[in-house]
Amino acid sequence: MAVLLSDHLHYDWKAPHGPDNDRLVFSKGHAAPLLYAMFKAAGAIADEELLTLRKRGSRLEGHPTPGLPWVDVATGSLGQGIPAAVGMALAARLLDLDLRCWVLLGDSEMAEGSVYEAFELAGFYRLSSIIAIVDMNRLGQRGPTMAQWDGEPYAARARAFGWNAQILDGHDREAIHRAYQEAEASSRPTCLVARTRKGAGVSFLEDKEGWHGKALSADEAKRALAELGDPAGDLVVETRRPRQASAPRTPSAGAFTPPRYEVGTKVATREAFGDALRALGAARGDVVVLDGEVSNSTFSERFLKADAARFFEIYIAEQQLVSAAVGMQVLGLRPFAATFAAFFSRAYDQVRMAAISRAHLGLVGSHAGVSIGEDGPSQMALEDLAMMRAVHGSTVLYPSCATTAAELTRQMASRDGITYLRTTREKTPVLYGSEERFAIGGSKVLRQSPRDVAAVLAAGVTLHEALRAHALLEGEGLAVRVVDLYSVKPIDAVTVEACARECGGQLVVVEDHWPQGGLGDAVCEVFAGRPSPPSVARLGVRDMPGSGTPAQLLDAAGISAEHIAAAVRRIGRGGTGPGGG
Amino acid sequence: MAVLLSDHLHYDWKAPHGPDNDRLVFSKGHAAPLLYAMFKAAGAIADEELLTLRKRGSRLEGHPTPGLPWVDVATGSLGQGIPAAVGMALAARLLDLDLRCWVLLGDSEMAEGSVYEAFELAGFYRLSSIIAIVDMNRLGQRGPTMAQWDGEPYAARARAFGWNAQILDGHDREAIHRAYQEAEASSRPTCLVARTRKGAGVSFLEDKEGWHGKALSADEAKRALAELGDPAGDLVVETRRPRQASAPRTPSAGAFTPPRYEVGTKVATREAFGDALRALGAARGDVVVLDGEVSNSTFSERFLKADAARFFEIYIAEQQLVSAAVGMQVLGLRPFAATFAAFFSRAYDQVRMAAISRAHLGLVGSHAGVSIGEDGPSQMALEDLAMMRAVHGSTVLYPSCATTAAELTRQMASRDGITYLRTTREKTPVLYGSEERFAIGGSKVLRQSPRDVAAVLAAGVTLHEALRAHALLEGEGLAVRVVDLYSVKPIDAVTVEACARECGGQLVVVEDHWPQGGLGDAVCEVFAGRPSPPSVARLGVRDMPGSGTPAQLLDAAGISAEHIAAAVRRIGRGGTGPGGG
């Protein structure tokens, strides 16, 4: 890191978000003290701040976060820095930026599969701007690593994924300097396996177990500094300037021409997402799309066909899919990453960390719920709403019709934080004309009367079942309100409360999702701390589904129109709704 | 697969759960029709059942699940079959079973990082019983794979991870036969990269895009069969018998000696988990423990020190950690997998699929919530309850004291399904004596009076804050009930309802978790469909935490005793509790 900081990193510390800066990612986030020492040496932070390490209110947290302007992405969950760098390198290529992405990895971290997703994609796309340095110090948190000081396995893996690789002495500055020079000139990504001794130069620390994450006592610190020859406390390093002057890149701006769908025709929301994505691409030069090798299922292929340069095929590597999106937004792009909703569960840690990275990006999951039909439970997202609601600052959207899906897609591109759109495999009737407006945090009351015995709150495929239930009940003289809760988080608390007030305190929530963490929980959260909350009956998927037609599976799960109507009838007759499970 | 079925698979179709059977895993679960055709050829299923493929109620789902007795683990989320096989191979070695684990992988699937976690562990542990066959047909769902028909990258990667690897013609039966013979005799795991043509032998299918997951029309099927020379419909294959006769293995049974903790002393629940795990190991020979290279943090090292043979170091590869546990329970073992609770988010897809696999296993996550202190948000589990509640059939436990943690650990070993235990980093006072009993689905009322103005429902670290709040309020003459909701799912609905009834319909839920999907939502679920539910005030973590001491962070998050007391005072004064966020 000393060689990097003094001779190879091109960086303007005064303008950390400048697009021409090299990127520096500590994939081994627990080496934060080293990173902060570099910031200090570069003059970015002062001594007093350095001494706030890990204290309440300090920007110098236990692991790096973008609370510090020189940190692009939060790390600390291992194996996530290098995949983020893949996103940065892809963005740099698109934006024609002459920068390098330097990534420090731990050797324990090389056990994470996400590292190899990154190696694979970087190799395939020849992302020569990536220079990974593996700190092969032999010792993990609780003992030796698998390969210990044998660098060959790491180098062989990197080469097998199409990288240059070199094993070197991580304490030999001249060798490091030469290796960096070669890496900077290479046409492939480079992996430098640096053999190091943890705690080098201090007799009681060097290559010793039991020191991971431990601080020295004052006395030990004194002894250690003496052994190191009492290095000067005020080391100041001048960093090289960025390779090319930053010119502000203003993304091309055009008009967003919303796709239009005729009310009553049947269009899948996933298809409308694809249409809107294409329209967004024409309107905004900063929008990029990432695919988990299912673009013909998510309909992101509509964007690909219109603008292949801003479409990134990440193949079936969902962790890399999300991390690449996180990396791309660091350079000012606005990524949409799409795959089957169920498979975002593969990248939940990456989504969680994206929120800690203060990333702004859109995730779009198709094939939600049992309504996908025959493919069976492995392909059905039944926990995605739970997962995405429990992400800090997230937005969770679940449109019921093509018009809504298209408009929400447009809004996602300007929304802060992690925004998740859940789309449906099956075609569903278009409910709204193109003049309809959809606010995030809003809802639509589709059926209402002064005599409503209950309000059915639904979203996505179950809204159409709710509308069918309304029709069934109407024939029986039973009036029920039907609300489209397309915005799951934030939820339209005003409308939900009005429903409770005006419909006899009787709500029925229907969702194509497990009963936990989804729409039912979101509705109950509205009434947190409120006196006299309404009765909330919940229809959700309680048994493990199998294969079948969408209609069969909706009915078997108890979330079809017939089940909704039955729940409302129980209320209408003065009974209670179905209980929890 | 034909060569495997007729000449290499040792399998008793009448006793699919027999421990000496070879295991056959379709990691590319979408090849289910091929698997079912093999079952048919082996005589395990009849023609009539084969024709129920993907129909409602059929065991022949779109992707394989253990609804079929010859399927060990559900697949269909790619890259999960081979890591499960690692678990099977580890179990086979422990149990001294002479079997092979045959795994069919897709080439698109080779993009998943989880595949390389499996390659890495299998290579490191020299799991020679694993024979992986990569169906290199060049075509993914929406187009060509990265490597297309170049087998070298796959072979080079396998070798770099310590495997034997061979590239062969996947249509050359003789070559396949020889390769299987070599693989069966090898002292390393073997990867056979089989060059195949998708739809081979049918002119309009062979190596053509656009046929992924599509069925032929009746006419197309006729043409295809004609081109293939109208193969006999009643192909019957005799499979080889298992290599050694099955002898029922009864795990050694001893007495469980529960660890004892003195009430009032301070012990971390993670430490009690470690103690109980060691005691379980002595009592039950089927218990095995898997570690994500943090055994000194989760305290699973207590088991390691007592019985190293049944302790498996999976290193920092959380996906493999969960998948190995799934694989091990196939062979009758009872696995506990432990890492930081936050890092189970890395394996959420594996946990989801484990439920579809009908797996029985324990997951134990330490370092829950902001109460871990200085390490910062990347290490804090704040969504694990949401994640684990939304797993089908799951049990979610969150003990507040060492006695509870130890006893729940014992019960986890006999519980069906996915059982999750959340433990705390900090030491907390022991609340219960060793005579106390803890039912899953139960709770403990720790403070109550006839004058309670509200009930505070808490678990883990917040229970101790609730008890402190009780003491604060007592001094002010305000009585409040305090309940230990150590069983988050299933929750003690009877007690929660009694609290609502007896405490003025006023509940206060406090959790070291985001407000979504955790204890607050679990409490509200109790009242689903019930008339006149109580008012539920919720205290949870709403802002992104940083570093700080545990006490500072609990207070900053608004979940400390002072905040709980303030919430109760508002209720006591007739106001309302805090709202949702």
mmCIF file with all atom_site columns, N, CA and C in Angstrom, chain A residues 54 62-63 76 78 112-114 117 141-142 296-297 318-319 346 349 352 375 378-379 529-530 533-536 547, chain B residues 54 62-63 76 78 112-114 117 141 293 296-297 318-319 346 349 352 375 378-379 529-530 533-536 547:
data_model
loop_
_atom_site.group_PDB
_atom_site.id
_atom_site.type_symbol
_atom_site.label_atom_id
_atom_site.label_alt_id
_atom_site.label_comp_id
_atom_site.label_asym_id
_atom_site.label_entity_id
_atom_site.label_seq_id
_atom_site.pdbx_PDB_ins_code
_atom_site.Cartn_x
_atom_site.Cartn_y
_atom_site.Cartn_z
_atom_site.occupancy
_atom_site.B_iso_or_equiv
_atom_site.pdbx_formal_charge
_atom_site.auth_seq_id
_atom_site.auth_comp_id
_atom_site.auth_asym_id
_atom_site.auth_atom_id
_atom_site.pdbx_PDB_model_num
ATOM 1   N N  . ARG A 1 54  ? -13.293 4.066   15.428  1.00 0.00 ? 54  ARG A N  1
ATOM 2   C CA . ARG A 1 54  ? -14.274 3.167   16.050  1.00 0.00 ? 54  ARG A CA 1
ATOM 3   C C  . ARG A 1 54  ? -15.058 3.820   17.191  1.00 0.00 ? 54  ARG A C  1
ATOM 4   N N  . GLY A 1 62  ? -15.445 0.842   12.205  1.00 0.00 ? 62  GLY A N  1
ATOM 5   C CA . GLY A 1 62  ? -14.708 -0.410  12.297  1.00 0.00 ? 62  GLY A CA 1
ATOM 6   C C  . GLY A 1 62  ? -14.392 -1.012  10.933  1.00 0.00 ? 62  GLY A C  1
ATOM 7   N N  . HIS A 1 63  ? -15.260 -0.784  9.984   1.00 0.00 ? 63  HIS A N  1
ATOM 8   C CA . HIS A 1 63  ? -15.021 -1.179  8.596   1.00 0.00 ? 63  HIS A CA 1
ATOM 9   C C  . HIS A 1 63  ? -15.376 0.023   7.726   1.00 0.00 ? 63  HIS A C  1
ATOM 10  N N  . GLY A 1 76  ? -16.441 -5.196  4.422   1.00 0.00 ? 76  GLY A N  1
ATOM 11  C CA . GLY A 1 76  ? -16.475 -5.773  5.768   1.00 0.00 ? 76  GLY A CA 1
ATOM 12  C C  . GLY A 1 76  ? -17.182 -7.117  5.728   1.00 0.00 ? 76  GLY A C  1
ATOM 13  N N  . LEU A 1 78  ? -16.841 -10.094 3.488   1.00 0.00 ? 78  LEU A N  1
ATOM 14  C CA . LEU A 1 78  ? -15.727 -10.393 2.587   1.00 0.00 ? 78  LEU A CA 1
ATOM 15  C C  . LEU A 1 78  ? -16.178 -10.775 1.185   1.00 0.00 ? 78  LEU A C  1
ATOM 16  N N  . GLU A 1 112 ? -14.371 -17.074 -0.645  1.00 0.00 ? 112 GLU A N  1
ATOM 17  C CA . GLU A 1 112 ? -15.721 -16.648 -1.027  1.00 0.00 ? 112 GLU A CA 1
ATOM 18  C C  . GLU A 1 112 ? -15.958 -16.852 -2.529  1.00 0.00 ? 112 GLU A C  1
ATOM 19  N N  . GLY A 1 113 ? -17.047 -17.482 -2.871  1.00 0.00 ? 113 GLY A N  1
ATOM 20  C CA . GLY A 1 113 ? -17.379 -17.706 -4.274  1.00 0.00 ? 113 GLY A CA 1
ATOM 21  C C  . GLY A 1 113 ? -17.540 -16.419 -5.049  1.00 0.00 ? 113 GLY A C  1
ATOM 22  N N  . SER A 1 114 ? -17.972 -15.369 -4.381  1.00 0.00 ? 114 SER A N  1
ATOM 23  C CA . SER A 1 114 ? -18.183 -14.097 -5.064  1.00 0.00 ? 114 SER A CA 1
ATOM 24  C C  . SER A 1 114 ? -16.888 -13.572 -5.682  1.00 0.00 ? 114 SER A C  1
ATOM 25  N N  . GLU A 1 117 ? -16.692 -15.204 -9.061  1.00 0.00 ? 117 GLU A N  1
ATOM 26  C CA . GLU A 1 117 ? -17.604 -14.570 -10.017 1.00 0.00 ? 117 GLU A CA 1
ATOM 27  C C  . GLU A 1 117 ? -16.925 -13.327 -10.597 1.00 0.00 ? 117 GLU A C  1
ATOM 28  N N  . GLN A 1 141 ? -8.902  -15.454 10.714  1.00 0.00 ? 141 GLN A N  1
ATOM 29  C CA . GLN A 1 141 ? -9.324  -15.028 12.053  1.00 0.00 ? 141 GLN A CA 1
ATOM 30  C C  . GLN A 1 141 ? -9.001  -16.064 13.114  1.00 0.00 ? 141 GLN A C  1
ATOM 31  N N  . ARG A 1 142 ? -9.216  -17.346 12.763  1.00 0.00 ? 142 ARG A N  1
ATOM 32  C CA . ARG A 1 142 ? -9.057  -18.356 13.813  1.00 0.00 ? 142 ARG A CA 1
ATOM 33  C C  . ARG A 1 142 ? -7.991  -19.404 13.504  1.00 0.00 ? 142 ARG A C  1
ATOM 34  N N  . ASN A 1 296 ? -34.319 -12.596 -21.571 1.00 0.00 ? 296 ASN A N  1
ATOM 35  C CA . ASN A 1 296 ? -35.533 -12.927 -22.317 1.00 0.00 ? 296 ASN A CA 1
ATOM 36  C C  . ASN A 1 296 ? -36.693 -13.261 -21.378 1.00 0.00 ? 296 ASN A C  1
ATOM 37  N N  . SER A 1 297 ? -36.407 -13.493 -20.115 1.00 0.00 ? 297 SER A N  1
ATOM 38  C CA . SER A 1 297 ? -37.465 -13.718 -19.125 1.00 0.00 ? 297 SER A CA 1
ATOM 39  C C  . SER A 1 297 ? -37.842 -12.438 -18.400 1.00 0.00 ? 297 SER A C  1
ATOM 40  N N  . GLU A 1 318 ? -25.431 -14.001 -9.656  1.00 0.00 ? 318 GLU A N  1
ATOM 41  C CA . GLU A 1 318 ? -26.289 -12.952 -9.103  1.00 0.00 ? 318 GLU A CA 1
ATOM 42  C C  . GLU A 1 318 ? -25.563 -12.063 -8.092  1.00 0.00 ? 318 GLU A C  1
ATOM 43  N N  . GLN A 1 319 ? -24.595 -12.622 -7.377  1.00 0.00 ? 319 GLN A N  1
ATOM 44  C CA . GLN A 1 319 ? -23.834 -11.789 -6.461  1.00 0.00 ? 319 GLN A CA 1
ATOM 45  C C  . GLN A 1 319 ? -23.096 -10.713 -7.242  1.00 0.00 ? 319 GLN A C  1
ATOM 46  N N  . ARG A 1 346 ? -29.914 -14.888 -3.664  1.00 0.00 ? 346 ARG A N  1
ATOM 47  C CA . ARG A 1 346 ? -28.519 -15.289 -3.791  1.00 0.00 ? 346 ARG A CA 1
ATOM 48  C C  . ARG A 1 346 ? -27.583 -14.136 -3.455  1.00 0.00 ? 346 ARG A C  1
ATOM 49  N N  . ASP A 1 349 ? -26.792 -10.564 0.798   1.00 0.00 ? 349 ASP A N  1
ATOM 50  C CA . ASP A 1 349 ? -25.705 -9.894  1.510   1.00 0.00 ? 349 ASP A CA 1
ATOM 51  C C  . ASP A 1 349 ? -25.219 -8.693  0.694   1.00 0.00 ? 349 ASP A C  1
ATOM 52  N N  . ARG A 1 352 ? -27.794 -5.924  1.116   1.00 0.00 ? 352 ARG A N  1
ATOM 53  C CA . ARG A 1 352 ? -27.596 -5.367  2.459   1.00 0.00 ? 352 ARG A CA 1
ATOM 54  C C  . ARG A 1 352 ? -26.393 -4.420  2.475   1.00 0.00 ? 352 ARG A C  1
ATOM 55  N N  . ASP A 1 375 ? -43.111 -24.270 -13.098 1.00 0.00 ? 375 ASP A N  1
ATOM 56  C CA . ASP A 1 375 ? -41.683 -24.454 -12.830 1.00 0.00 ? 375 ASP A CA 1
ATOM 57  C C  . ASP A 1 375 ? -41.355 -24.871 -11.400 1.00 0.00 ? 375 ASP A C  1
ATOM 58  N N  . SER A 1 378 ? -38.630 -23.690 -6.598  1.00 0.00 ? 378 SER A N  1
ATOM 59  C CA . SER A 1 378 ? -37.267 -23.138 -6.679  1.00 0.00 ? 378 SER A CA 1
ATOM 60  C C  . SER A 1 378 ? -37.244 -21.852 -7.500  1.00 0.00 ? 378 SER A C  1
ATOM 61  N N  . GLN A 1 379 ? -38.204 -21.692 -8.381  1.00 0.00 ? 379 GLN A N  1
ATOM 62  C CA . GLN A 1 379 ? -38.232 -20.502 -9.253  1.00 0.00 ? 379 GLN A CA 1
ATOM 63  C C  . GLN A 1 379 ? -39.186 -19.427 -8.734  1.00 0.00 ? 379 GLN A C  1
ATOM 64  N N  . GLY A 1 529 ? -48.120 1.681   17.068  1.00 0.00 ? 529 GLY A N  1
ATOM 65  C CA . GLY A 1 529 ? -48.311 2.709   18.085  1.00 0.00 ? 529 GLY A CA 1
ATOM 66  C C  . GLY A 1 529 ? -49.647 3.413   18.029  1.00 0.00 ? 529 GLY A C  1
ATOM 67  N N  . ARG A 1 530 ? -50.498 3.056   17.058  1.00 0.00 ? 530 ARG A N  1
ATOM 68  C CA . ARG A 1 530 ? -51.797 3.722   16.970  1.00 0.00 ? 530 ARG A CA 1
ATOM 69  C C  . ARG A 1 530 ? -52.797 3.022   17.879  1.00 0.00 ? 530 ARG A C  1
ATOM 70  N N  . PRO A 1 533 ? -56.118 -0.342  16.414  1.00 0.00 ? 533 PRO A N  1
ATOM 71  C CA . PRO A 1 533 ? -55.861 -0.715  15.028  1.00 0.00 ? 533 PRO A CA 1
ATOM 72  C C  . PRO A 1 533 ? -56.968 -1.618  14.493  1.00 0.00 ? 533 PRO A C  1
ATOM 73  N N  . PRO A 1 534 ? -57.094 -1.706  13.188  1.00 0.00 ? 534 PRO A N  1
ATOM 74  C CA . PRO A 1 534 ? -58.158 -2.535  12.606  1.00 0.00 ? 534 PRO A CA 1
ATOM 75  C C  . PRO A 1 534 ? -57.845 -4.023  12.720  1.00 0.00 ? 534 PRO A C  1
ATOM 76  N N  . SER A 1 535 ? -58.827 -4.823  12.439  1.00 0.00 ? 535 SER A N  1
ATOM 77  C CA . SER A 1 535 ? -58.615 -6.259  12.290  1.00 0.00 ? 535 SER A CA 1
ATOM 78  C C  . SER A 1 535 ? -58.030 -6.504  10.897  1.00 0.00 ? 535 SER A C  1
ATOM 79  N N  . VAL A 1 536 ? -56.930 -7.229  10.845  1.00 0.00 ? 536 VAL A N  1
ATOM 80  C CA . VAL A 1 536 ? -56.271 -7.472  9.559   1.00 0.00 ? 536 VAL A CA 1
ATOM 81  C C  . VAL A 1 536 ? -56.250 -8.975  9.275   1.00 0.00 ? 536 VAL A C  1
ATOM 82  N N  . SER A 1 547 ? -45.824 -27.923 -8.637  1.00 0.00 ? 547 SER A N  1
ATOM 83  C CA . SER A 1 547 ? -46.122 -27.453 -9.986  1.00 0.00 ? 547 SER A CA 1
ATOM 84  C C  . SER A 1 547 ? -47.631 -27.405 -10.196 1.00 0.00 ? 547 SER A C  1
ATOM 85  N N  . ARG B 1 54  ? -44.999 -31.895 -14.344 1.00 0.00 ? 54  ARG B N  1
ATOM 86  C CA . ARG B 1 54  ? -45.351 -30.477 -14.166 1.00 0.00 ? 54  ARG B CA 1
ATOM 87  C C  . ARG B 1 54  ? -46.852 -30.254 -13.955 1.00 0.00 ? 54  ARG B C  1
ATOM 88  N N  . GLY B 1 62  ? -41.514 -29.207 -11.909 1.00 0.00 ? 62  GLY B N  1
ATOM 89  C CA . GLY B 1 62  ? -40.695 -28.568 -12.933 1.00 0.00 ? 62  GLY B CA 1
ATOM 90  C C  . GLY B 1 62  ? -39.198 -28.666 -12.649 1.00 0.00 ? 62  GLY B C  1
ATOM 91  N N  . HIS B 1 63  ? -38.867 -28.684 -11.397 1.00 0.00 ? 63  HIS B N  1
ATOM 92  C CA . HIS B 1 63  ? -37.487 -28.915 -10.970 1.00 0.00 ? 63  HIS B CA 1
ATOM 93  C C  . HIS B 1 63  ? -37.540 -29.965 -9.859  1.00 0.00 ? 63  HIS B C  1
ATOM 94  N N  . GLY B 1 76  ? -32.557 -26.283 -8.865  1.00 0.00 ? 76  GLY B N  1
ATOM 95  C CA . GLY B 1 76  ? -33.330 -25.393 -9.728  1.00 0.00 ? 76  GLY B CA 1
ATOM 96  C C  . GLY B 1 76  ? -32.840 -23.963 -9.552  1.00 0.00 ? 76  GLY B C  1
ATOM 97  N N  . LEU B 1 78  ? -29.435 -22.443 -9.557  1.00 0.00 ? 78  LEU B N  1
ATOM 98  C CA . LEU B 1 78  ? -28.195 -23.058 -10.059 1.00 0.00 ? 78  LEU B CA 1
ATOM 99  C C  . LEU B 1 78  ? -27.032 -22.953 -9.080  1.00 0.00 ? 78  LEU B C  1
ATOM 100 N N  . GLU B 1 112 ? -21.722 -19.426 -11.471 1.00 0.00 ? 112 GLU B N  1
ATOM 101 C CA . GLU B 1 112 ? -22.087 -19.190 -10.070 1.00 0.00 ? 112 GLU B CA 1
ATOM 102 C C  . GLU B 1 112 ? -20.869 -19.362 -9.146  1.00 0.00 ? 112 GLU B C  1
ATOM 103 N N  . GLY B 1 113 ? -20.627 -18.396 -8.305  1.00 0.00 ? 113 GLY B N  1
ATOM 104 C CA . GLY B 1 113 ? -19.515 -18.478 -7.366  1.00 0.00 ? 113 GLY B CA 1
ATOM 105 C C  . GLY B 1 113 ? -19.622 -19.666 -6.425  1.00 0.00 ? 113 GLY B C  1
ATOM 106 N N  . SER B 1 114 ? -20.842 -20.073 -6.118  1.00 0.00 ? 114 SER B N  1
ATOM 107 C CA . SER B 1 114 ? -21.032 -21.195 -5.194  1.00 0.00 ? 114 SER B CA 1
ATOM 108 C C  . SER B 1 114 ? -20.396 -22.473 -5.731  1.00 0.00 ? 114 SER B C  1
ATOM 109 N N  . GLU B 1 117 ? -16.816 -22.329 -4.611  1.00 0.00 ? 117 GLU B N  1
ATOM 110 C CA . GLU B 1 117 ? -16.687 -22.652 -3.181  1.00 0.00 ? 117 GLU B CA 1
ATOM 111 C C  . GLU B 1 117 ? -16.646 -24.173 -3.029  1.00 0.00 ? 117 GLU B C  1
ATOM 112 N N  . GLN B 1 141 ? -29.747 -20.058 -21.318 1.00 0.00 ? 141 GLN B N  1
ATOM 113 C CA . GLN B 1 141 ? -31.163 -19.763 -21.566 1.00 0.00 ? 141 GLN B CA 1
ATOM 114 C C  . GLN B 1 141 ? -31.349 -18.770 -22.695 1.00 0.00 ? 141 GLN B C  1
ATOM 115 N N  . GLU B 1 293 ? -15.262 -20.268 9.466   1.00 0.00 ? 293 GLU B N  1
ATOM 116 C CA . GLU B 1 293 ? -13.971 -19.682 9.867   1.00 0.00 ? 293 GLU B CA 1
ATOM 117 C C  . GLU B 1 293 ? -14.115 -18.571 10.917  1.00 0.00 ? 293 GLU B C  1
ATOM 118 N N  . ASN B 1 296 ? -14.070 -19.112 16.767  1.00 0.00 ? 296 ASN B N  1
ATOM 119 C CA . ASN B 1 296 ? -13.710 -18.446 18.024  1.00 0.00 ? 296 ASN B CA 1
ATOM 120 C C  . ASN B 1 296 ? -14.653 -17.291 18.340  1.00 0.00 ? 296 ASN B C  1
ATOM 121 N N  . SER B 1 297 ? -15.448 -16.878 17.369  1.00 0.00 ? 297 SER B N  1
ATOM 122 C CA . SER B 1 297 ? -16.459 -15.842 17.615  1.00 0.00 ? 297 SER B CA 1
ATOM 123 C C  . SER B 1 297 ? -17.825 -16.442 17.928  1.00 0.00 ? 297 SER B C  1
ATOM 124 N N  . GLU B 1 318 ? -19.832 -18.934 2.998   1.00 0.00 ? 318 GLU B N  1
ATOM 125 C CA . GLU B 1 318 ? -21.100 -19.147 3.703   1.00 0.00 ? 318 GLU B CA 1
ATOM 126 C C  . GLU B 1 318 ? -22.117 -19.930 2.879   1.00 0.00 ? 318 GLU B C  1
ATOM 127 N N  . GLN B 1 319 ? -22.057 -19.763 1.558   1.00 0.00 ? 319 GLN B N  1
ATOM 128 C CA . GLN B 1 319 ? -22.983 -20.535 0.728   1.00 0.00 ? 319 GLN B CA 1
ATOM 129 C C  . GLN B 1 319 ? -22.670 -22.023 0.885   1.00 0.00 ? 319 GLN B C  1
ATOM 130 N N  . ARG B 1 346 ? -25.581 -14.052 3.096   1.00 0.00 ? 346 ARG B N  1
ATOM 131 C CA . ARG B 1 346 ? -24.811 -14.495 1.934   1.00 0.00 ? 346 ARG B CA 1
ATOM 132 C C  . ARG B 1 346 ? -25.365 -15.801 1.375   1.00 0.00 ? 346 ARG B C  1
ATOM 133 N N  . ASP B 1 349 ? -30.319 -17.743 -0.405  1.00 0.00 ? 349 ASP B N  1
ATOM 134 C CA . ASP B 1 349 ? -30.868 -18.623 -1.437  1.00 0.00 ? 349 ASP B CA 1
ATOM 135 C C  . ASP B 1 349 ? -30.682 -20.085 -1.027  1.00 0.00 ? 349 ASP B C  1
ATOM 136 N N  . ARG B 1 352 ? -33.302 -20.837 1.626   1.00 0.00 ? 352 ARG B N  1
ATOM 137 C CA . ARG B 1 352 ? -34.590 -20.970 0.929   1.00 0.00 ? 352 ARG B CA 1
ATOM 138 C C  . ARG B 1 352 ? -34.694 -22.345 0.273   1.00 0.00 ? 352 ARG B C  1
ATOM 139 N N  . ASP B 1 375 ? -17.604 -2.625  15.636  1.00 0.00 ? 375 ASP B N  1
ATOM 140 C CA . ASP B 1 375 ? -17.245 -3.144  14.308  1.00 0.00 ? 375 ASP B CA 1
ATOM 141 C C  . ASP B 1 375 ? -18.058 -2.524  13.168  1.00 0.00 ? 375 ASP B C  1
ATOM 142 N N  . SER B 1 378 ? -21.568 -3.419  8.812   1.00 0.00 ? 378 SER B N  1
ATOM 143 C CA . SER B 1 378 ? -21.341 -4.591  7.952   1.00 0.00 ? 378 SER B CA 1
ATOM 144 C C  . SER B 1 378 ? -21.345 -5.885  8.763   1.00 0.00 ? 378 SER B C  1
ATOM 145 N N  . GLN B 1 379 ? -21.053 -5.789  10.054  1.00 0.00 ? 379 GLN B N  1
ATOM 146 C CA . GLN B 1 379 ? -20.987 -6.994  10.896  1.00 0.00 ? 379 GLN B CA 1
ATOM 147 C C  . GLN B 1 379 ? -22.274 -7.207  11.712  1.00 0.00 ? 379 GLN B C  1
ATOM 148 N N  . GLY B 1 529 ? -56.536 -11.469 11.564  1.00 0.00 ? 529 GLY B N  1
ATOM 149 C CA . GLY B 1 529 ? -57.921 -11.886 11.498  1.00 0.00 ? 529 GLY B CA 1
ATOM 150 C C  . GLY B 1 529 ? -58.684 -11.772 12.797  1.00 0.00 ? 529 GLY B C  1
ATOM 151 N N  . ARG B 1 530 ? -58.016 -11.346 13.871  1.00 0.00 ? 530 ARG B N  1
ATOM 152 C CA . ARG B 1 530 ? -58.719 -11.232 15.152  1.00 0.00 ? 530 ARG B CA 1
ATOM 153 C C  . ARG B 1 530 ? -59.414 -9.868  15.252  1.00 0.00 ? 530 ARG B C  1
ATOM 154 N N  . PRO B 1 533 ? -57.591 -5.914  17.626  1.00 0.00 ? 533 PRO B N  1
ATOM 155 C CA . PRO B 1 533 ? -56.207 -6.172  18.045  1.00 0.00 ? 533 PRO B CA 1
ATOM 156 C C  . PRO B 1 533 ? -55.689 -5.041  18.922  1.00 0.00 ? 533 PRO B C  1
ATOM 157 N N  . PRO B 1 534 ? -54.650 -5.319  19.687  1.00 0.00 ? 534 PRO B N  1
ATOM 158 C CA . PRO B 1 534 ? -54.110 -4.290  20.578  1.00 0.00 ? 534 PRO B CA 1
ATOM 159 C C  . PRO B 1 534 ? -53.328 -3.234  19.808  1.00 0.00 ? 534 PRO B C  1
ATOM 160 N N  . SER B 1 535 ? -53.014 -2.157  20.491  1.00 0.00 ? 535 SER B N  1
ATOM 161 C CA . SER B 1 535 ? -52.088 -1.167  19.952  1.00 0.00 ? 535 SER B CA 1
ATOM 162 C C  . SER B 1 535 ? -50.669 -1.712  20.155  1.00 0.00 ? 535 SER B C  1
ATOM 163 N N  . VAL B 1 536 ? -49.890 -1.722  19.088  1.00 0.00 ? 536 VAL B N  1
ATOM 164 C CA . VAL B 1 536 ? -48.528 -2.261  19.176  1.00 0.00 ? 536 VAL B CA 1
ATOM 165 C C  . VAL B 1 536 ? -47.522 -1.159  18.847  1.00 0.00 ? 536 VAL B C  1
ATOM 166 N N  . SER B 1 547 ? -20.122 3.065   14.272  1.00 0.00 ? 547 SER B N  1
ATOM 167 C CA . SER B 1 547 ? -19.404 2.425   15.369  1.00 0.00 ? 547 SER B CA 1
ATOM 168 C C  . SER B 1 547 ? -19.756 3.115   16.678  1.00 0.00 ? 547 SER B C  1
#
